[in-house]
Amino acid sequence: MQPIHTQEKNITDRYDAIVIGSGPGGEGAAMKLAKAGKQVAVADDLPQVGGNCTHRGTIPSKALRQTIQLLEESGNYRGANFPAMLRSAESVIAQQVQLRSSFYERNLVDILQGRATFIDANTIEVTSAEGVKHRHMADTFVLATGARPYHPSDIDFTHPRILDSDSVLGLTTHPRSIAIYGAGVVGCEYASMFRGLRIKVDLVNMRDRLLSYLDDEIIDALSYHLSVNGVLIRHNEEYERVEATNNGVTLYLKSGKKIHSDYLLWAQGRTGNSDDMGLEELGIERDSRGNIKVNENYQTAQSHIYAVGDVIGFPSLASAAYDQGRFAATHIVTGKSEVKLVQQIPTGIYTIPEISSLGHTEKELTAKKIPYEVGHSYFRSLARAQITGRTTGMLKILFHRESLEILGIHCFGSQASEIIHIGQAIMAQKGEANTLMYFVNTTFNYPTMAEAYRVAALNGLNRVQ
Ligand SMILES: Cc1cc2nc3c(=O)[nH]c(=O)nc-3n(C[C@H](O)[C@H](O)[C@H](O)COP(=O)(O)OP(=O)(O)OC[C@H]3O[C@@H](n4cnc5c(N)ncnc54)[C@H](O)[C@@H]3O)c2cc1C
């Protein structure tokens, strides 16, 4: 892989802006600042650019998922081997690093390799892996340091049988069984992947439903498909203690249950990387999960120090982090940021099958007493789905029964995270242009998955006529 490129260069000690973290948030900020003519440096403690997104989160997990899905579709599980599958992600990571390194090179952004801490409000110290320290000054800073898996203090994460979403990527044996504690997005995605390899999976959920912010019908579909595929979901459970030996892990639950498995994957949320950076001394506030407090322009209590991405918490998505980075940089350059992150960000959940949602759920609309109607399209009835053999899934459109304004779109099944964007484009239109009638009056390519919109729109209209 291509090494970080600026180590041999004569690094300037003073910059217009220093970005800490080269994930999507940091990259979005650095590119915008550099293109505006600022002299910019990016500090990162990983040996290569791309952040956790490229090295530990989005990219490796999605590359792994793709390999597992292909294996599932082939139906040939004889070669199923988790560590071998993990290697499939390496080439994608390498391509991403090369591409992202070229952005920094082309835009003359220096890379400061090492861990950054603040010495004072305009100076950081970067400590390399070898312990060499360099100080750098800047007028403004963007903190894009991301987050790491949350570790409760009573669990021994140094034990090789106890994994989190980072260390699972270093697994060197193929588990026969795994317990996953935490049924959020990461927990559900890994449950689908392990089960896709025919590994025995126990998914332990602290709540009474999976991903309860989703539309009920989607939650039901997800629960059904995970269960039918063999994932044992245990709702309303809380751990009491964990015991790990050389041979496996036992998860003791407060309900009295004991789950024994080869490995335990802890997936109980994330902690912002904001500790030991000298932020307290600067009066920059953080909450108990390490999330930095910012205003609507992503400024911290020190107005020249901005924070974006996972380190400010919700929505903790790569997509949002990149935009937040750009918006913060725009504010640095122009003193204002008129563009804001759209209120309604689509949810993309890469379970197998995948999920994507935008806007209101039925539950929310009912609670708000908004008169809505629903239109469905089932993938099994679409020619394209029949041709590809991916017939599990549905698209559901929620719309106002009088104005026909689209209020919510929920999709479950192959390509859901792509399909959602067609509806998003219409839903984002102002006033009467956001209408279900777009899908009725538009000719769609045939056969396509996009056709699901026309089918769902006609299905919905039949209910209001
Ligand atoms: C398993 C998993 C799957 C995911 N899948 C998706 C998905 O499908 N879609 C999606 O949109 N999002 C997904 N996410 C979330 C996504 O990865 C994050 O939202 C995104 O990485 C956040 O970007 P960021 O720029 O805030 O920081 P990060 O990508 O976290 O990068 C921060 C960088 O800063 C470095 N750093 C931290 N502290 C310092 C310091 N003091 N000095 C120097 N460097 C420092 C870190 O080492 C890291 O390189 C997933 C996350 C996980 C864990």
Coordinates of C-alpha atoms and ligand atoms in Angstrom, one line a residue:
M1 CA 0.0 0.0 0.0
Q2 CA 1.0 3.6 -0.6
P3 CA 2.7 5.1 2.4
I4 CA 1.6 8.5 3.8
H5 CA 3.5 10.9 1.6
T6 CA 4.7 14.0 3.4
Q7 CA 7.1 12.5 5.9
E8 CA 10.1 13.3 3.8
K9 CA 8.8 16.8 3.0
N10 CA 9.9 20.0 4.8
I11 CA 6.7 20.4 6.9
T12 CA 5.8 24.0 7.7
D13 CA 5.2 24.7 11.3
R14 CA 2.4 27.1 10.7
Y15 CA -0.8 26.5 8.7
D16 CA -4.0 28.3 8.0
A17 CA -5.9 25.2 9.1
I18 CA -5.1 21.9 10.6
V19 CA -7.6 19.1 10.4
I20 CA -7.2 16.2 12.9
G21 CA -8.4 12.9 11.4
S22 CA -8.4 11.8 7.8
G23 CA -11.8 10.0 7.7
P24 CA -14.6 11.4 5.6
G25 CA -15.2 14.3 7.9
G26 CA -11.5 15.4 7.9
E27 CA -11.2 14.8 4.1
G28 CA -14.4 16.8 3.4
A29 CA -13.0 19.7 5.4
A30 CA -9.4 19.5 4.1
M31 CA -10.4 19.4 0.5
K32 CA -12.8 22.4 0.8
L33 CA -10.1 24.4 2.7
A34 CA -7.3 23.5 0.2
K35 CA -9.5 24.4 -2.8
A36 CA -10.2 27.8 -1.2
G37 CA -6.4 28.4 -1.2
K38 CA -5.7 27.7 2.4
Q39 CA -2.5 26.1 3.6
V40 CA -3.7 22.9 5.2
A41 CA -2.4 20.0 7.1
V42 CA -4.1 16.8 8.2
A43 CA -2.9 14.9 11.2
D44 CA -3.8 11.2 11.6
D45 CA -2.5 8.5 13.9
L46 CA -3.1 5.6 11.5
P47 CA -0.3 4.8 9.1
Q48 CA -2.5 5.5 6.1
V49 CA -5.2 8.0 5.3
G50 CA -8.9 7.2 5.2
G51 CA -9.7 7.0 8.9
N52 CA -11.7 4.4 10.6
C53 CA -14.2 4.5 7.7
T54 CA -11.6 3.0 5.3
H55 CA -9.7 0.8 7.7
R56 CA -12.1 -0.4 10.4
G57 CA -15.7 0.5 9.6
T58 CA -17.7 1.1 6.4
I59 CA -15.2 -0.2 3.8
P60 CA -14.0 -3.4 5.4
S61 CA -17.5 -4.4 6.6
K62 CA -19.2 -3.7 3.3
A63 CA -16.4 -5.5 1.3
L64 CA -16.8 -8.5 3.6
R65 CA -20.6 -8.4 3.2
Q66 CA -20.3 -8.4 -0.6
T67 CA -18.0 -11.5 -0.5
I68 CA -20.3 -13.3 1.9
Q69 CA -23.4 -12.4 -0.1
L70 CA -21.8 -13.9 -3.3
L71 CA -21.0 -17.0 -1.4
E72 CA -24.5 -17.3 -0.1
E73 CA -25.9 -16.9 -3.6
S74 CA -23.6 -19.6 -4.9
G75 CA -24.9 -21.9 -2.2
N76 CA -21.4 -23.5 -2.0
Y77 CA -20.4 -23.2 1.7
R78 CA -17.5 -25.7 1.6
G79 CA -14.9 -22.9 1.3
A80 CA -16.6 -20.7 3.8
N81 CA -13.8 -19.2 6.0
F82 CA -14.1 -15.9 7.8
P83 CA -10.4 -14.9 7.8
A84 CA -10.1 -15.7 4.1
M85 CA -13.2 -13.6 3.5
L86 CA -11.7 -10.7 5.5
R87 CA -8.8 -10.7 3.0
S88 CA -11.2 -9.8 0.3
A89 CA -11.5 -6.4 1.9
E90 CA -7.8 -5.7 1.7
S91 CA -7.7 -4.9 -2.0
V92 CA -10.6 -2.5 -1.6
I93 CA -8.9 -0.7 1.3
A94 CA -5.7 -0.4 -0.7
Q95 CA -7.6 1.1 -3.6
Q96 CA -9.4 3.6 -1.3
V97 CA -6.1 4.6 0.4
Q98 CA -4.4 5.2 -3.0
L99 CA -7.3 7.3 -4.2
R100 CA -7.5 9.3 -1.0
S101 CA -3.8 9.8 -0.8
S102 CA -3.9 11.2 -4.3
F103 CA -6.5 13.8 -3.2
Y104 CA -4.1 15.1 -0.5
E105 CA -1.1 15.1 -2.9
R106 CA -3.0 16.9 -5.7
N107 CA -4.3 19.6 -3.4
L108 CA -0.9 20.1 -1.6
V109 CA -2.3 19.1 1.8
D110 CA 0.5 18.0 4.2
I111 CA -0.1 14.8 6.2
L112 CA 1.2 14.9 9.7
Q113 CA 1.5 11.3 10.8
G114 CA 0.9 10.8 14.5
R115 CA -1.5 11.5 17.4
A116 CA -2.4 15.1 17.9
T117 CA -3.0 16.9 21.2
F118 CA -3.5 20.6 21.9
I119 CA -0.7 22.5 23.6
D120 CA -2.7 25.7 23.5
A121 CA -5.6 27.1 21.5
N122 CA -3.4 27.5 18.4
T123 CA -0.8 24.8 18.7
I124 CA -0.9 21.0 18.5
E125 CA 1.8 18.5 19.2
V126 CA 1.9 15.5 16.9
T127 CA 3.5 12.4 18.3
S128 CA 4.5 9.7 15.8
A129 CA 4.3 6.0 16.4
E130 CA 8.1 6.1 17.1
G131 CA 7.5 8.8 19.8
V132 CA 8.9 11.7 17.8
K133 CA 7.1 14.9 18.6
H134 CA 6.5 17.9 16.4
R135 CA 4.6 21.1 17.1
H136 CA 2.4 22.8 14.5
M137 CA 0.4 26.0 14.7
A138 CA -2.7 27.1 12.9
D139 CA -5.4 29.8 12.9
T140 CA -8.2 27.2 12.8
F141 CA -8.7 23.5 13.5
V142 CA -11.2 20.9 12.5
L143 CA -11.5 17.9 14.8
A144 CA -12.6 14.9 12.8
T145 CA -11.2 12.3 15.1
G146 CA -14.1 9.8 14.8
A147 CA -15.1 7.3 17.4
R148 CA -14.1 3.8 18.7
P149 CA -16.2 0.9 20.0
Y150 CA -17.6 1.5 23.4
H151 CA -15.9 -0.7 26.1
P152 CA -17.6 -1.2 29.4
S153 CA -14.9 -1.3 32.2
D154 CA -16.0 -4.8 33.4
I155 CA -15.3 -6.6 30.1
D156 CA -11.8 -7.7 29.3
F157 CA -11.3 -6.6 25.6
T158 CA -7.7 -7.8 25.7
H159 CA -9.0 -11.4 25.7
P160 CA -8.7 -12.9 22.2
R161 CA -12.2 -14.4 22.5
I162 CA -13.9 -11.0 23.1
L163 CA -14.2 -8.9 20.0
D164 CA -15.4 -5.5 19.0
S165 CA -16.1 -4.1 15.5
D166 CA -12.3 -3.3 15.2
S167 CA -10.8 -6.5 16.5
V168 CA -13.3 -8.7 14.6
L169 CA -11.4 -7.7 11.5
G170 CA -8.3 -9.4 12.9
L171 CA -9.9 -12.7 13.5
T172 CA -7.6 -15.5 12.4
T173 CA -9.9 -18.5 12.9
H174 CA -13.3 -19.4 11.5
P175 CA -15.8 -19.4 14.4
R176 CA -18.4 -22.1 14.7
S177 CA -20.5 -19.9 16.9
I178 CA -20.6 -16.2 18.0
A179 CA -22.7 -14.2 20.4
I180 CA -23.3 -10.6 19.5
Y181 CA -24.2 -8.2 22.3
G182 CA -26.0 -5.2 21.0
A183 CA -28.5 -5.3 18.2
G184 CA -28.0 -1.9 16.7
V185 CA -26.9 -1.4 13.1
V186 CA -23.4 -2.9 13.5
G187 CA -24.8 -5.9 15.6
C188 CA -27.5 -6.6 13.0
E189 CA -25.1 -6.3 10.0
Y190 CA -22.6 -8.7 11.6
A191 CA -25.3 -11.1 12.6
S192 CA -26.4 -11.3 8.9
M193 CA -22.8 -11.7 7.8
F194 CA -21.8 -14.5 10.3
R195 CA -25.1 -16.3 9.6
G196 CA -24.4 -16.0 5.9
L197 CA -21.3 -18.1 6.6
R198 CA -23.6 -20.6 8.4
I199 CA -22.0 -19.7 11.8
K200 CA -24.3 -20.1 14.8
V201 CA -25.4 -16.6 15.9
D202 CA -27.0 -15.4 19.1
L203 CA -28.0 -11.8 18.8
V204 CA -28.7 -10.2 22.2
N205 CA -30.9 -7.1 22.1
M206 CA -31.4 -4.8 25.1
R207 CA -34.7 -3.6 23.7
D208 CA -37.9 -5.3 22.8
R209 CA -37.6 -4.7 19.0
L210 CA -34.7 -4.5 16.6
L211 CA -33.8 -1.0 15.4
S212 CA -36.9 0.5 16.8
Y213 CA -36.6 3.8 14.9
L214 CA -37.4 2.1 11.7
D215 CA -40.9 1.5 10.3
D216 CA -42.6 -1.4 12.0
E217 CA -43.1 -3.4 8.8
I218 CA -39.4 -3.1 8.0
I219 CA -38.5 -4.2 11.6
D220 CA -40.8 -7.2 11.2
A221 CA -39.2 -8.1 7.9
L222 CA -35.7 -7.8 9.3
S223 CA -36.6 -9.9 12.4
Y224 CA -38.3 -12.5 10.2
H225 CA -35.4 -12.9 7.8
L226 CA -32.7 -13.0 10.5
S227 CA -34.8 -15.6 12.4
V228 CA -35.6 -17.7 9.3
N229 CA -31.9 -17.7 8.3
G230 CA -31.1 -19.0 11.8
V231 CA -30.1 -16.0 13.9
L232 CA -31.4 -16.5 17.4
I233 CA -32.6 -13.1 18.6
R234 CA -32.9 -12.6 22.3
H235 CA -34.9 -9.4 23.2
N236 CA -35.0 -7.5 26.5
E237 CA -31.8 -9.0 27.8
E238 CA -29.0 -7.3 29.7
Y239 CA -25.6 -8.8 30.5
E240 CA -24.5 -9.6 34.1
R241 CA -21.0 -10.7 33.4
V242 CA -18.8 -12.3 30.8
E243 CA -16.4 -15.1 31.3
A244 CA -13.8 -16.0 28.7
T245 CA -11.4 -19.0 28.5
N246 CA -9.1 -20.3 25.9
N247 CA -11.9 -22.3 24.5
G248 CA -14.8 -19.8 24.3
V249 CA -16.9 -17.2 26.0
T250 CA -19.9 -17.4 28.3
L251 CA -22.2 -14.4 28.4
Y252 CA -24.3 -14.4 31.6
L253 CA -27.5 -12.5 31.3
K254 CA -29.5 -10.9 34.1
S255 CA -32.5 -13.0 33.2
G256 CA -30.5 -16.1 34.3
K257 CA -29.6 -17.3 30.8
K258 CA -26.1 -18.4 29.8
I259 CA -24.9 -18.1 26.2
H260 CA -21.8 -20.0 25.4
S261 CA -20.0 -19.4 22.1
D262 CA -16.6 -19.5 20.4
Y263 CA -16.5 -15.7 20.4
L264 CA -18.3 -12.7 21.7
L265 CA -18.7 -9.6 19.5
W266 CA -19.5 -6.5 21.7
A267 CA -21.5 -4.0 19.6
Q268 CA -23.0 -1.6 22.2
G269 CA -22.3 1.7 20.5
R270 CA -19.3 4.0 20.2
T271 CA -17.2 6.5 22.2
G272 CA -16.0 9.7 20.6
N273 CA -12.2 10.1 20.2
S274 CA -11.9 13.3 22.2
D275 CA -10.0 12.2 25.3
D276 CA -6.4 13.1 26.2
M277 CA -6.3 15.8 23.5
G278 CA -6.1 18.8 25.8
L279 CA -9.7 19.8 25.1
E280 CA -10.8 20.3 28.7
E281 CA -8.0 22.8 29.2
L282 CA -9.5 24.8 26.3
G283 CA -13.0 24.7 27.8
I284 CA -14.3 22.4 25.0
E285 CA -17.2 20.4 26.3
R286 CA -17.8 16.7 25.8
D287 CA -20.5 14.4 27.0
S288 CA -20.2 11.0 28.8
R289 CA -19.7 9.2 25.5
G290 CA -16.9 11.6 24.4
N291 CA -19.1 13.5 21.9
I292 CA -17.9 17.1 21.5
K293 CA -20.6 19.9 21.7
V294 CA -20.8 22.1 18.7
N295 CA -23.1 24.9 17.5
E296 CA -25.0 24.9 14.1
N297 CA -21.8 25.9 12.3
Y298 CA -19.9 23.0 13.9
Q299 CA -17.9 25.4 16.2
T300 CA -16.9 24.3 19.6
A301 CA -16.7 26.5 22.7
Q302 CA -13.5 27.8 21.0
S303 CA -14.9 29.4 17.9
H304 CA -11.8 28.7 15.7
I305 CA -11.9 25.0 16.6
Y306 CA -14.6 23.1 14.7
A307 CA -15.7 19.4 15.2
V308 CA -17.4 17.2 12.7
G309 CA -18.3 13.5 12.1
D310 CA -18.6 10.7 14.6
V311 CA -16.8 12.8 17.3
I312 CA -20.0 15.0 17.6
G313 CA -22.3 12.0 17.7
F314 CA -25.5 11.5 15.7
P315 CA -26.0 10.5 12.9
S316 CA -22.5 8.9 13.0
L317 CA -22.5 8.1 9.3
A318 CA -19.7 8.4 6.8
S319 CA -22.0 10.3 4.4
A320 CA -23.0 12.9 7.0
A321 CA -19.4 13.2 8.3
Y322 CA -18.1 14.2 4.8
D323 CA -20.8 16.9 4.4
Q324 CA -20.3 18.2 7.9
G325 CA -16.6 18.6 7.1
R326 CA -17.4 20.6 4.0
F327 CA -19.9 22.8 5.8
A328 CA -17.4 23.5 8.7
A329 CA -14.7 24.4 6.1
T330 CA -17.2 26.7 4.3
H331 CA -17.8 28.5 7.6
I332 CA -14.0 28.9 8.1
V333 CA -13.5 30.3 4.6
T334 CA -16.6 32.6 4.2
G335 CA -17.6 33.2 7.8
K336 CA -21.0 31.7 7.1
S337 CA -22.5 28.4 6.1
E338 CA -25.8 28.7 4.4
V339 CA -26.0 25.0 3.5
K340 CA -27.0 22.8 6.4
L341 CA -27.1 19.0 6.6
V342 CA -30.6 18.1 5.3
Q343 CA -32.9 17.2 8.2
Q344 CA -33.8 13.9 6.7
I345 CA -30.8 11.8 6.0
P346 CA -31.5 8.4 4.6
T347 CA -30.7 5.3 6.7
G348 CA -28.7 2.6 4.9
I349 CA -28.4 -0.6 6.8
Y350 CA -26.4 -3.3 5.1
T351 CA -28.0 -6.4 6.6
I352 CA -28.6 -9.2 4.2
P353 CA -31.1 -8.2 2.8
E354 CA -30.4 -4.5 3.2
I355 CA -32.6 -1.7 4.5
S356 CA -33.0 1.9 3.6
S357 CA -35.5 4.5 4.9
L358 CA -36.2 8.1 4.6
G359 CA -38.7 10.4 6.3
H360 CA -41.6 9.5 8.6
T361 CA -42.6 6.0 9.8
E362 CA -46.3 4.9 10.0
K363 CA -46.0 5.1 13.8
E364 CA -44.8 8.8 13.7
L365 CA -47.5 9.8 11.2
T366 CA -50.2 8.1 13.3
A367 CA -49.0 9.9 16.5
K368 CA -49.0 13.2 14.7
K369 CA -52.5 12.5 13.3
I370 CA -51.4 13.1 9.8
P371 CA -53.8 11.5 7.3
Y372 CA -51.5 9.3 5.3
E373 CA -51.9 6.3 3.0
V374 CA -49.5 3.6 2.0
G375 CA -48.5 2.1 -1.3
H376 CA -46.5 -1.2 -1.5
S377 CA -44.5 -2.9 -4.2
Y378 CA -43.2 -6.4 -3.5
F379 CA -40.0 -7.3 -5.3
R380 CA -41.3 -10.8 -6.1
S381 CA -43.7 -9.1 -8.6
L382 CA -41.0 -7.1 -10.4
A383 CA -39.5 -8.5 -13.6
R384 CA -36.0 -7.3 -12.7
A385 CA -36.0 -9.0 -9.3
Q386 CA -37.2 -12.2 -10.9
I387 CA -34.4 -12.0 -13.5
T388 CA -31.7 -11.4 -10.8
G389 CA -33.3 -13.9 -8.4
R390 CA -33.4 -11.3 -5.7
T391 CA -37.1 -11.4 -5.0
T392 CA -37.0 -10.8 -1.2
G393 CA -38.1 -7.3 -0.4
M394 CA -40.5 -4.5 -0.8
L395 CA -40.8 -0.8 -1.3
K396 CA -43.3 1.1 0.7
I397 CA -44.3 4.8 0.1
L398 CA -46.2 6.8 2.8
F399 CA -48.0 9.8 1.4
H400 CA -50.6 12.4 2.4
R401 CA -53.9 11.2 1.3
E402 CA -55.2 14.6 0.2
S403 CA -52.1 16.4 -1.1
L404 CA -50.3 13.2 -2.2
E405 CA -47.1 14.6 -0.8
I406 CA -44.5 11.9 -0.1
L407 CA -43.9 11.6 3.7
G408 CA -41.8 8.5 4.0
I409 CA -40.1 5.8 2.0
H410 CA -39.1 2.5 3.4
C411 CA -37.3 -0.2 1.5
F412 CA -36.2 -3.7 2.4
G413 CA -34.3 -6.0 0.0
S414 CA -31.5 -6.1 -2.5
Q415 CA -30.2 -2.6 -3.6
A416 CA -32.5 -0.9 -1.0
S417 CA -29.8 1.7 -0.2
E418 CA -29.6 2.7 -4.0
I419 CA -33.4 2.5 -4.6
I420 CA -34.1 5.0 -1.8
H421 CA -32.3 7.8 -3.6
I422 CA -34.9 7.9 -6.5
G423 CA -37.6 8.6 -4.0
Q424 CA -35.3 11.0 -2.1
A425 CA -35.0 13.2 -5.2
I426 CA -38.7 13.6 -5.4
M427 CA -39.3 14.0 -1.7
A428 CA -36.7 16.8 -1.6
Q429 CA -38.7 18.9 -4.1
K430 CA -40.4 22.0 -2.7
G431 CA -44.2 22.4 -2.4
E432 CA -46.4 20.6 -4.9
A433 CA -43.4 19.1 -6.8
N434 CA -43.1 16.5 -4.0
T435 CA -45.9 14.3 -5.2
L436 CA -46.7 10.7 -5.6
M437 CA -48.0 11.5 -9.1
Y438 CA -44.3 11.8 -10.3
F439 CA -44.1 8.1 -10.2
V440 CA -47.4 7.6 -11.9
N441 CA -46.7 10.0 -14.8
T442 CA -43.1 9.0 -15.4
T443 CA -41.9 6.3 -17.8
F444 CA -39.4 4.0 -16.1
N445 CA -36.9 1.8 -17.8
Y446 CA -38.1 -1.8 -17.9
P447 CA -37.1 -4.1 -16.3
T448 CA -35.7 -2.1 -13.4
M449 CA -35.9 -2.1 -9.6
A450 CA -36.9 1.6 -9.9
E451 CA -40.2 0.4 -11.4
A452 CA -41.1 -0.5 -7.8
Y453 CA -41.9 3.2 -7.3
R454 CA -44.6 3.2 -10.0
V455 CA -46.1 -0.1 -8.7
A456 CA -46.1 1.3 -5.1
A457 CA -47.6 4.6 -6.2
L458 CA -50.4 3.0 -8.2
N459 CA -51.1 0.6 -5.3
G460 CA -51.3 3.6 -2.9
L461 CA -53.5 5.7 -5.2
N462 CA -56.0 2.8 -5.4
R463 CA -56.5 3.2 -1.7
V464 CA -57.5 6.9 -1.9
Q465 CA -59.7 6.8 -4.9
Ligands
LIG1 C1 -18.6 -1.7 11.5 C2 -19.0 -0.3 11.0 C3 -19.7 -0.2 9.8 C4 -20.1 1.0 9.3 N1 -20.8 1.1 8.2 C5 -21.2 2.3 7.7 C6 -22.0 2.4 6.5 O1 -22.2 1.4 5.9 N2 -22.3 3.6 6.0 C7 -22.0 4.8 6.7 O2 -22.3 5.9 6.3 N3 -21.3 4.7 7.9 C8 -20.9 3.5 8.4 N4 -20.2 3.4 9.5 C9 -19.9 4.7 10.2 C10 -18.7 5.4 9.6 O3 -17.6 4.5 9.5 C11 -18.4 6.6 10.4 O4 -19.5 7.4 10.5 C12 -17.2 7.4 9.7 O5 -16.0 6.7 9.7 C13 -17.0 8.7 10.5 O6 -16.0 9.5 9.9 P1 -15.1 10.5 10.7 O7 -14.6 11.4 9.6 O8 -15.9 11.2 11.8 O9 -13.9 9.7 11.4 P2 -13.3 8.3 11.2 O10 -13.5 7.6 10.0 O11 -13.6 7.6 12.5 O12 -11.7 8.7 11.2 C14 -11.1 9.4 12.3 C15 -9.6 9.3 12.2 O13 -9.0 10.2 13.1 C16 -7.9 9.5 13.7 N5 -7.7 10.1 15.1 C17 -8.4 10.0 16.2 N6 -7.9 10.7 17.2 C18 -6.8 11.3 16.7 C19 -5.8 12.2 17.2 N7 -5.8 12.6 18.5 N8 -4.7 12.5 16.4 C20 -4.7 12.1 15.1 N9 -5.6 11.3 14.6 C21 -6.6 10.9 15.3 C22 -8.4 8.1 13.8 O14 -7.4 7.1 14.0 C23 -9.0 8.0 12.4 O15 -8.0 7.7 11.4 C24 -19.8 2.2 10.1 C25 -19.0 2.1 11.2 C26 -18.7 0.8 11.7 C27 -17.9 0.8 13.0

